XYZ file of C-alpha atoms in Angstrom:
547
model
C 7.284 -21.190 -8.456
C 6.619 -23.469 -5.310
C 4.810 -21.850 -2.877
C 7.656 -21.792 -0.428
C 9.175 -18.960 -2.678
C 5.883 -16.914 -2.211
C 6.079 -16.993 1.642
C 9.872 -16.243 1.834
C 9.123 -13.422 -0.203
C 6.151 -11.959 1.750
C 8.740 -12.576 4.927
C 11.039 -10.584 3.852
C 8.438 -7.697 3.827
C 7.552 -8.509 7.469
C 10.848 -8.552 8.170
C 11.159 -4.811 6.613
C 8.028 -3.929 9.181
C 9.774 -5.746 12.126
C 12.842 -3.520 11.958
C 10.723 -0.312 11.217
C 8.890 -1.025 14.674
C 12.229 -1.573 16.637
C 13.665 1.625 15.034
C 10.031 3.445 16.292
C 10.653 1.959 19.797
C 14.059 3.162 19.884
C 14.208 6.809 19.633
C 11.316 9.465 18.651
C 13.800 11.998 17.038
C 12.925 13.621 13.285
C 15.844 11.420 11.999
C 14.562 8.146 13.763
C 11.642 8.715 12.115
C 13.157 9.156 8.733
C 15.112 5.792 9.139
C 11.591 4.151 10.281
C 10.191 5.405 7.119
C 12.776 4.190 4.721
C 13.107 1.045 6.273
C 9.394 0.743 6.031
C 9.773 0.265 1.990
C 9.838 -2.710 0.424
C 12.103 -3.880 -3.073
C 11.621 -1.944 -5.793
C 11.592 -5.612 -7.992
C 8.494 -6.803 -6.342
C 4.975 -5.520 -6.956
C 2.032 -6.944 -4.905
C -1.553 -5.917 -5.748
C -5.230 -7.027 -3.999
C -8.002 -8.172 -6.101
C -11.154 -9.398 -4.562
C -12.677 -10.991 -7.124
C -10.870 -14.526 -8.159
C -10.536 -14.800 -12.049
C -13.070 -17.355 -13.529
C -10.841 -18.108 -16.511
C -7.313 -17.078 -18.235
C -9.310 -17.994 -21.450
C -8.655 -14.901 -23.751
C -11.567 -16.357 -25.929
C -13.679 -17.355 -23.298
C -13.599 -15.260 -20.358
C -16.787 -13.501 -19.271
C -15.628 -12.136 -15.905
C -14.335 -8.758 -15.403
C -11.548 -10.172 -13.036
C -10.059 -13.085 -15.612
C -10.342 -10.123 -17.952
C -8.415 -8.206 -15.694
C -5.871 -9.994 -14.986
C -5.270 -11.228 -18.573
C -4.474 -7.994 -19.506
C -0.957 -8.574 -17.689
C 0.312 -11.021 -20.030
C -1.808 -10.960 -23.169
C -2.055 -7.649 -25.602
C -4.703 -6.392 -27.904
C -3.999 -4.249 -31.145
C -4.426 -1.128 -29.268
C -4.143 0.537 -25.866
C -7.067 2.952 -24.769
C -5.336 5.259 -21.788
C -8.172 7.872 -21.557
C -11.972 6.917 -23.143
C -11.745 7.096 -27.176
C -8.344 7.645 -27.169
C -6.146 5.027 -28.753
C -2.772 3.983 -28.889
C -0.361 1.660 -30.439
C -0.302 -1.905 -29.254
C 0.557 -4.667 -31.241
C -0.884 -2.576 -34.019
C 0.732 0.646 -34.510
C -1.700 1.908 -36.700
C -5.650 1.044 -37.220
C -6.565 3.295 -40.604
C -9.757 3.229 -42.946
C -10.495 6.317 -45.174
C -14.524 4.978 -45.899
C -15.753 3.724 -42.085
C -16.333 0.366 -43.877
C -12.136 -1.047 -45.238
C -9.579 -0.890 -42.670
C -5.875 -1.764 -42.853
C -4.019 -3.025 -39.614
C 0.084 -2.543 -39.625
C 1.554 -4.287 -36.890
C 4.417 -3.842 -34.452
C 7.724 -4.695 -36.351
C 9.160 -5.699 -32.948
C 6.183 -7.569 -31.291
C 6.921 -11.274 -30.508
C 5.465 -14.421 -28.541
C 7.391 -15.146 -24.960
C 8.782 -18.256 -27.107
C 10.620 -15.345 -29.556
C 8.175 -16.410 -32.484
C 7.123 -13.103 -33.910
C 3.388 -12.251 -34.092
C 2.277 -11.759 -37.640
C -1.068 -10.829 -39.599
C -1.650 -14.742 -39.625
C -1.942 -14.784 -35.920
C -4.420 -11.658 -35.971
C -6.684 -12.986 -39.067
C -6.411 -17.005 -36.920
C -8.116 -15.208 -33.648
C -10.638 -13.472 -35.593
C -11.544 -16.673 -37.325
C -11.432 -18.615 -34.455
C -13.752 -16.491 -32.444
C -16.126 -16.728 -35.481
C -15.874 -20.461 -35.747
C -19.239 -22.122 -34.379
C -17.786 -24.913 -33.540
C -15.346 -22.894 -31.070
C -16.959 -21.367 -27.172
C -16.054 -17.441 -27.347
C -17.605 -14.644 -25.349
C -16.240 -12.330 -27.752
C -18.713 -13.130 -30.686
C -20.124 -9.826 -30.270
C -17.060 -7.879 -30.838
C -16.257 -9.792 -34.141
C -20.191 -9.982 -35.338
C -19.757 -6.460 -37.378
C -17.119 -8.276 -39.998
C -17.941 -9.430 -43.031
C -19.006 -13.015 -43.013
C -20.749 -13.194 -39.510
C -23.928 -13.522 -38.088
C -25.586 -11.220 -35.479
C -23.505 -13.361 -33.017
C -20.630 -13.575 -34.539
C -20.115 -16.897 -35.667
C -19.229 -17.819 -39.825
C -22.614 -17.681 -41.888
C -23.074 -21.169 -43.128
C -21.102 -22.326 -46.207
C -18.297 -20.032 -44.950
C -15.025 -21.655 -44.286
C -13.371 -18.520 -43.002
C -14.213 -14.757 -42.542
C -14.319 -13.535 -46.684
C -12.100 -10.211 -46.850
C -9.599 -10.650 -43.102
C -6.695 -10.593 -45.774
C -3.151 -11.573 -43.870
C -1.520 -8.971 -47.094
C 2.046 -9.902 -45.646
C 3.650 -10.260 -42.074
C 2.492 -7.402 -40.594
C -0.348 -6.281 -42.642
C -3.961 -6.966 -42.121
C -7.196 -5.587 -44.233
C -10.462 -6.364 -42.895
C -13.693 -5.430 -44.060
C -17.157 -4.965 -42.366
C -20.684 -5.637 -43.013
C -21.486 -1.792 -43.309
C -19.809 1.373 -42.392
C -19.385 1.357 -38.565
C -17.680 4.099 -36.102
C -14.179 3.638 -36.468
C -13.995 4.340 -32.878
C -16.264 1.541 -32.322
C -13.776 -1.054 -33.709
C -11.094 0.351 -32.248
C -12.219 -0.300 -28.651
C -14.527 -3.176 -29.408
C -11.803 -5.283 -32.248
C -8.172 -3.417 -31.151
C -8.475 -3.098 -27.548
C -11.100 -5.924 -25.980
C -9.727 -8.749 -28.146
C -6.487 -10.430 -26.981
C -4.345 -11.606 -30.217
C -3.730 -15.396 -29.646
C -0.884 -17.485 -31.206
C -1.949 -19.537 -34.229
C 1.733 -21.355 -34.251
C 0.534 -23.325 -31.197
C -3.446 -23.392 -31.239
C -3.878 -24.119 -34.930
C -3.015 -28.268 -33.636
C -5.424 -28.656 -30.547
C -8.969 -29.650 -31.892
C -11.094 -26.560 -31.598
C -13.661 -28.314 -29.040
C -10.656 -28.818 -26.864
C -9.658 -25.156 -26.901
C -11.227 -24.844 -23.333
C -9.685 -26.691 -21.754
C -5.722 -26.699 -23.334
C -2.890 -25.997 -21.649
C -2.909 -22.368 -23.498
C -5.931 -21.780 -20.771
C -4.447 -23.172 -17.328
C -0.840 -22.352 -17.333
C -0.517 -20.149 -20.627
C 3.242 -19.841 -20.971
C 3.603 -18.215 -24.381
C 2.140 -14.885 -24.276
C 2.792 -11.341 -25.732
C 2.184 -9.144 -23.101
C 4.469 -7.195 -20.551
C 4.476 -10.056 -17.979
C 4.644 -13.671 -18.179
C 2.514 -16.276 -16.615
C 4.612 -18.409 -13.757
C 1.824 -20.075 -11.571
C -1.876 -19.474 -10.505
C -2.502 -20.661 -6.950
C -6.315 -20.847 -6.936
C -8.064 -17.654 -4.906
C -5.076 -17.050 -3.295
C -2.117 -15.639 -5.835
C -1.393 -15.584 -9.273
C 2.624 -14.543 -9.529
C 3.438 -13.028 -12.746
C 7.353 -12.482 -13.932
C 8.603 -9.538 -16.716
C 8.258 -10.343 -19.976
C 12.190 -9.009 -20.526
C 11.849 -9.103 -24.838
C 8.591 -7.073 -24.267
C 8.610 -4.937 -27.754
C 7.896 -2.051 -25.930
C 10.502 -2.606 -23.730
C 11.516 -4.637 -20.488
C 9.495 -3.938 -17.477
C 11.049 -2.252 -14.539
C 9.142 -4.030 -11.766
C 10.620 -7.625 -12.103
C 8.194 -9.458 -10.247
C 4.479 -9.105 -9.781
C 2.058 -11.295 -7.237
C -1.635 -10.795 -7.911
C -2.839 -11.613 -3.887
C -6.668 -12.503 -3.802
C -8.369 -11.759 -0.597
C -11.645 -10.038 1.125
C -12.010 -6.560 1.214
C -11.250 -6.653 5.223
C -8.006 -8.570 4.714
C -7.368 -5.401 1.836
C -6.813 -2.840 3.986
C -5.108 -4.812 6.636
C -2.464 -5.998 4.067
C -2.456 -1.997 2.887
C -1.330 -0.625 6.333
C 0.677 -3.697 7.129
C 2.972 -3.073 3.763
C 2.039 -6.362 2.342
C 0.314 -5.075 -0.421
C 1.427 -1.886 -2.832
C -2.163 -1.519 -4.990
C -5.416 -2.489 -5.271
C -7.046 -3.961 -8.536
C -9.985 -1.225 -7.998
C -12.694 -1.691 -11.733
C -15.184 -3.215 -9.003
C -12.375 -6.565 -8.131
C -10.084 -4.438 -5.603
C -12.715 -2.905 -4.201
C -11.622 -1.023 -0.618
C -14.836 -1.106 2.065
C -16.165 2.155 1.724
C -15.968 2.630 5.876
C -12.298 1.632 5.620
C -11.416 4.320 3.462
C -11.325 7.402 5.640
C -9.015 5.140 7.907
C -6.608 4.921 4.646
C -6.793 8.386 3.952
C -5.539 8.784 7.126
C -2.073 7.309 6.473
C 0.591 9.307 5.237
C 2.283 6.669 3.031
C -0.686 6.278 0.779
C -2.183 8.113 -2.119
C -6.424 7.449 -2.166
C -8.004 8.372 -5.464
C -11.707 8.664 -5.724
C -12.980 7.953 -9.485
C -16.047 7.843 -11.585
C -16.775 4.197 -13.234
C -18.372 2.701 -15.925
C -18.899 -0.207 -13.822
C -22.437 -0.972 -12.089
C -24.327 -3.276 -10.247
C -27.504 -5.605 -11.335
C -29.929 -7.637 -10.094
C -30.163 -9.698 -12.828
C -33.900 -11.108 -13.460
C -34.641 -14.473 -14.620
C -36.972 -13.654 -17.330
C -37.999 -17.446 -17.849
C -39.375 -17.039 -14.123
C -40.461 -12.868 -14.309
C -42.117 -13.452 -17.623
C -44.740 -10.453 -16.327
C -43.585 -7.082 -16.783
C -46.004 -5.846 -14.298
C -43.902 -8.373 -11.679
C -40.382 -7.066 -12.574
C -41.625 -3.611 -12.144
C -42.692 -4.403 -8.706
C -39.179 -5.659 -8.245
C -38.209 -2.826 -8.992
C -40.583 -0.652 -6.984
C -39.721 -2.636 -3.860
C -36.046 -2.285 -3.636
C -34.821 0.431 -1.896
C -31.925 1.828 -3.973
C -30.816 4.686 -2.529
C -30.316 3.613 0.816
C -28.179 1.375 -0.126
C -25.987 4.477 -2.198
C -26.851 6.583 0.817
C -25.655 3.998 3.920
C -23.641 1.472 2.789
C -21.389 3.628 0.318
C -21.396 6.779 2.181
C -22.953 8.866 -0.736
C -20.271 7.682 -3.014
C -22.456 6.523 -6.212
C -25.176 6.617 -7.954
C -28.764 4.998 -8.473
C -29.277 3.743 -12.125
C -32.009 3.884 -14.428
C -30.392 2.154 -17.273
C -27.009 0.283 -18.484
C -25.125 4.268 -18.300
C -23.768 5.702 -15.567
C -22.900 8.942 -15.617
C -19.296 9.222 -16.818
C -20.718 8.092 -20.123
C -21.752 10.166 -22.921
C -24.734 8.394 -23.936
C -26.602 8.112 -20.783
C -29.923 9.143 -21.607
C -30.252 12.365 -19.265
C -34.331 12.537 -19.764
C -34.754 9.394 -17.875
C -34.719 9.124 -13.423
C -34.193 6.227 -11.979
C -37.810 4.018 -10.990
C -38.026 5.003 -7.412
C -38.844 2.867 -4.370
C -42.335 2.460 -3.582
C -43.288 -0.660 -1.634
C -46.952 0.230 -1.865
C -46.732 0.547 -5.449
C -44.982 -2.583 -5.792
C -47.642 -4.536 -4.157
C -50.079 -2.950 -6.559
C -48.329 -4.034 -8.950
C -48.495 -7.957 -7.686
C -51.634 -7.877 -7.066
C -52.123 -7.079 -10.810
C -50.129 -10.174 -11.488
C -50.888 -13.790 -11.315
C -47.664 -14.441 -9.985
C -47.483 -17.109 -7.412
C -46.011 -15.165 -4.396
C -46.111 -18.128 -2.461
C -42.960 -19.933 -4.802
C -39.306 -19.621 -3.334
C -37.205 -17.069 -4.893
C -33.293 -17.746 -4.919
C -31.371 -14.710 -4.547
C -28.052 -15.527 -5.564
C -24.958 -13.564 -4.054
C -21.524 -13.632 -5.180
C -19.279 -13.405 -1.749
C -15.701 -10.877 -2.037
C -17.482 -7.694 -2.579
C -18.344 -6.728 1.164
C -20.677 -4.258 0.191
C -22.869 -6.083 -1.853
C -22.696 -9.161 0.578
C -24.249 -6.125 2.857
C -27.051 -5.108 0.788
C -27.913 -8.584 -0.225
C -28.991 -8.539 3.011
C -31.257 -5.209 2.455
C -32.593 -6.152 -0.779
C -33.724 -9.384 0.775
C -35.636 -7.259 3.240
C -37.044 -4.909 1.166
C -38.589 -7.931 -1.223
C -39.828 -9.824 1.729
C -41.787 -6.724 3.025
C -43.594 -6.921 -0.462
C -44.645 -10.400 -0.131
C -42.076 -12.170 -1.471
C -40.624 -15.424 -0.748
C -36.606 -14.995 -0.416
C -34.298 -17.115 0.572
C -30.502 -15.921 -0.377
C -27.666 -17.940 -1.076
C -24.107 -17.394 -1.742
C -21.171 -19.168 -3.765
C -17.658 -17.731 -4.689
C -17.735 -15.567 -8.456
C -16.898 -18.816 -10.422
C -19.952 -21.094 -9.135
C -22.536 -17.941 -9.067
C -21.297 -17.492 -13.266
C -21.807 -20.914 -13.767
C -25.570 -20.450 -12.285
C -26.091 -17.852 -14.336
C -25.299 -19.753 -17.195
C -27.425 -22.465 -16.408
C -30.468 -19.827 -15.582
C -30.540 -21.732 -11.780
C -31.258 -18.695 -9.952
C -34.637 -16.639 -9.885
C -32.685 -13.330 -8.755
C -29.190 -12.542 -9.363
C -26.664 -10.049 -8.008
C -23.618 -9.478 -10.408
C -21.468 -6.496 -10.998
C -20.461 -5.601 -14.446
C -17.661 -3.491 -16.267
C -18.854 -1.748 -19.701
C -16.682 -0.504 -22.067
C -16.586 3.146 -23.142
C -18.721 2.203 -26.206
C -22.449 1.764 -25.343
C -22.848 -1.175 -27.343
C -24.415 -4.024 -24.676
C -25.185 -6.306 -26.741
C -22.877 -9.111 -25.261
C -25.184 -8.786 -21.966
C -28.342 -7.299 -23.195
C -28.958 -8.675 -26.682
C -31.227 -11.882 -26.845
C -28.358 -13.915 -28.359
C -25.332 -11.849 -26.420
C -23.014 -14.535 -24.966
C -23.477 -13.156 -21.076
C -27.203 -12.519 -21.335
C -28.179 -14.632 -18.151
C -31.356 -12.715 -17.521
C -32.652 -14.209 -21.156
C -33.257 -10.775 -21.847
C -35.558 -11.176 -25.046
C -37.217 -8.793 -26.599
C -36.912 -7.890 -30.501
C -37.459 -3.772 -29.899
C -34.356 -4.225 -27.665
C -32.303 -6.119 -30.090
C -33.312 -4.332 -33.190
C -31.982 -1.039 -31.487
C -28.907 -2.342 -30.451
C -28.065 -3.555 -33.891
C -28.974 0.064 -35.028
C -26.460 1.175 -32.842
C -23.783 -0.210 -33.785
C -24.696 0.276 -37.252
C -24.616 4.001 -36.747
C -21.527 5.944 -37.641
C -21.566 9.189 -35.780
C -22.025 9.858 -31.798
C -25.415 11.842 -32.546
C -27.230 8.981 -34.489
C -25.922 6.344 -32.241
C -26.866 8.894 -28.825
C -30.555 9.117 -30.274
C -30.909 5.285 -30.573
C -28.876 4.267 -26.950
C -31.655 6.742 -25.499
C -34.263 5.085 -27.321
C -32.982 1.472 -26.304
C -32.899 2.685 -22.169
C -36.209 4.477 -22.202
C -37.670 0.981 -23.726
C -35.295 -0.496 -20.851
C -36.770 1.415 -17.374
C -40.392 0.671 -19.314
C -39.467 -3.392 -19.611
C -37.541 -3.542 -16.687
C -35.859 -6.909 -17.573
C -32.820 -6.590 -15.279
C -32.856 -3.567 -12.505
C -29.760 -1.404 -12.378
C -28.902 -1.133 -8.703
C -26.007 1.418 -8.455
C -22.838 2.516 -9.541
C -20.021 3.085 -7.093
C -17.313 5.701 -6.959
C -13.787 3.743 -7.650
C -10.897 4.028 -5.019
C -7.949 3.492 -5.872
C -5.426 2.353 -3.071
C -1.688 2.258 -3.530
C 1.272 3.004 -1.736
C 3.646 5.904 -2.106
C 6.469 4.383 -3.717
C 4.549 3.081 -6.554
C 4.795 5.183 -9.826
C 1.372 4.045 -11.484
C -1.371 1.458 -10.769
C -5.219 2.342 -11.462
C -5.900 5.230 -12.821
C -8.855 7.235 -13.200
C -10.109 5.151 -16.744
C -9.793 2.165 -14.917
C -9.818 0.086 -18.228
C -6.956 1.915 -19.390
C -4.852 1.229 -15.783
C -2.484 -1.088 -17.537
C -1.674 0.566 -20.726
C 1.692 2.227 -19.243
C 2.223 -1.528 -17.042
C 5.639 -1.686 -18.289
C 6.974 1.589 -17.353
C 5.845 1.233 -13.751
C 8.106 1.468 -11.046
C 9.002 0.874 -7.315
C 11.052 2.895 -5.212
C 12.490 1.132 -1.796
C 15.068 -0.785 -0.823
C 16.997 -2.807 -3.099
């Protein structure tokens, strides 16, 4: 689409708002009002939504961020759909079976098909798996695939191993896997059905694998399986989106989607101008917290307060903190619930560990470490750190509220004695710091999945572990857990693994925040209270306005 198209289109809802004021200035009557109203709507074809985070990648292999995640989820599909927490549903699987914990078949969707009308088949599903696990391939998703058969405790082939030894492609639309040991089956489910996007071997089985990251299948990724097909990504300002009208589950109703990208200011403007219908919410359409009483406010939208599994870190560098006696202090220094307390109006929660408190396995013995300066400079002074060295505190900008208590936590470290000097980049350049380990302190938001495996972000070899987190009690617990096979062995050893966590104190938990979600009245869906499971229903959403 050229951009033209865009701005005609987001004219057209002006235009709507321009004759909504003149019928407001031109009578005050009850049915004046009504016409005001209605003319206030926009087409029911047209879906606009506000993230504030930009997505780092549309890599479905190689996407760390929560936002390129996100926003993936549009136009690629998993095996399964998880509406509420632990609760599946057919995706391009309908069924996900085993009868021992350990052998599971995989029947797919009859129907399903690539955006080019090849179908997908149980040679597409075994080719991703396989191609995750190659070494010679870059994939966050290691983790998820590291409990087959045939992989390391990364994820990658064990050497000698030309392919994963029992992924069986039986026929079409049959796949039989096998696992190292018996695992939850709920475990796979969400970790193997739901966070791994199928990808299309017909296409990607011809690019060299080291030149997987940068194919077209990454930039402008035309054949897809999901409810929505890509059309063009304008970078951090739009990515436009059209329906997927084969979609095996069934065409769309909303025709036309534009993901807008802005601040969290330009958010609610755009929400009580009518430009934009929903927010992204999950922590990347994330609504000032002092704007939303002002929202609630307005009688043509519908504000939804949620729990999250979502929190914010100050990620350590643990090459730089190597004393625990130093990160503690960090710890000690930073005053956590003011920041719950003033910027978010009471609406979250300090953290003592990776678990908030919608999950199941947060360890309910533990409190959070609490802020005491003077015990923090005890603790330095039992150090040999040099306090005199600068210390880079590194601030993604979009999130308004951590760009706010950047600002506080700089403060509070400098009262302490240390030597702070923040800087700030846009999400992509602060992840590619963090990969590189150029930062000494690092503020980054993250989304967890139902499951309390961590490993991608916690383990010493997890793929997103940019605090070098290191430390073989850690790891050997977290490969417990997701050995385990029922929720009261696994509970036991995820309390275990955060008690060991608030004693190490290799990355500090900040807070988790409440979730809003924003949209307007005519829309029949958007985020939901599981805000992973927002878009499991995407194709049956619809608009109501003028045509």
């Amino acid at each position: 689409m050229k951009e033209g198209r865009l701005v005609n289109k987001w004219k057209l809802v002006v235009g709507y708002l321009m004759v909504l004021s003149v019928l407001a200035a031109c009578g005050t009557n009850a049915d004046s009002e009504k016409k005001a109203d209605a003319a206030k709507k926009v087409p029911s074809d047209i879906l606009y939504m506000g993230l504030t985070n930009a997505p780092d990648s549309f890599n479905p292999l190689n996407t760390p961020g929560v936002s390129g995640r996100w926003t993936q989820r549009f136009f690629y599909d998993g095996l399964l759909e998880m509406p509420e927490p632990l609760t599946f549903e057919p995706a391009l699987a309908d069924s996900f079976e085993t009868e021992d914990n350990q052998h599971y078949k995989i029947k797919l969707n009859q129907k399903a098909a690539w955006t080019d009308g090849t179908p997908i088949t149980a040679d597409d599903v075994v080719f991703t798996y396989n191609l995750i696990a190659d070494p010679e391939v870059e994939s966050v998703r290691g983790m998820a695939v590291s409990s087959l058969e045939g992989t390391n405790d990364v994820g990658k082939r064990e050497a000698g191993l030309t392919e994963l030894p029992n992924l069986v492609a039986v026929d079409d639309k049959t796949v039989t896997l096998k696992t190292k040991t018996p695992v939850d089956p709920n475990y796979l489910k969400e970790i193997l059905g739901f966070e791994i996007f199928i990808v299309l071997k017909h296409i990607l089985k011809d690019i060299p694998k080291k030149e997987l990251a940068n194919a077209d299948f990454v930039t402008h990724p035309t054949v897809t399986s999901g409810s929505y097909k890509f059309v063009e990504y304008a970078k951090d300002d739009h990515l436009e989106l059209a329906a997927n009208e084969e979609y095996y589950k069934g065409a769309p109703e909303i025709k036309q989607l534009f993901i807008r990208i802005m601040n969290g200011t330009n958010l609610v403007t755009e929400f009580q101008s009518g430009g934009i219908q929903a927010n992204a919410g999950g922590g990347i359409g994330v609504v000032p917290i002092q704007d939303i009483a002002t929202l609630k406010e307005r009688n043509e939208l519908t504000v939804d307060t949620n729990p999250s599994y979502s929190e914010q870190f100050a990620l350590l560098n643990n090459g730089i903190f190597k004393d625990t006696s130093i990160r503690q202090a960090i710890a000690h220094a930073i005053n956590r619930q003011q920041i719950v307390d003033n910027l978010l109006k009471g609406e979250g929660e300090v953290l003592e560990s990776a678990y908030t408190s919608a999950s199941p396995y947060k360890n309910e013995d533990l409190k959070p470490t609490p802020y005491d300066p003077e015990k923090a400079k005890a603790l330095i002074a039992e150090s040999d750190f040099d306090m005199s060295q600068e210390i880079r505190l590194v601030v993604p900008i979009g999130n308004k509220v951590r760009e706010q208590y950047a600002n506080l936590i700089e403060q509070d470290l400098k009262a302490v004695g240390f030597n702070v000097v923040q800087t700030t980049y846009d999400f992509p350049t602060t992840l590619e710091l963090a990969q590189k380990g150029e930062y000494e302190i690092m503020l980054m938001g993250y989304a967890f999945t139902v499951d309390p495996d961590v490993s991608t972000y916690f383990a010493s070899n997890g793929a997103s572990n940019y605090s070098s987190y290191n430390d073989p009690e850690s790891d050997a617990l977290l490969e417990a857990g997701k050995k385990a096979t029922t929720f009261e062995e696994r509970q036991k050893i995820y309390n275990e693994f955060q008690a060991l966590w608030q004693e190490q104190m290799y990355v500090l938990p900040l807070y988790s925040d409440s979730q809003f979600a924003v949209k307007r009245n005519e829309l029949t869906g958007g985020v939901k209270e599981f805000w992973a499971g927002s878009l499991s229903d995407l194709s049956e959403w619809t608009l109501s306005g003028a045509q």
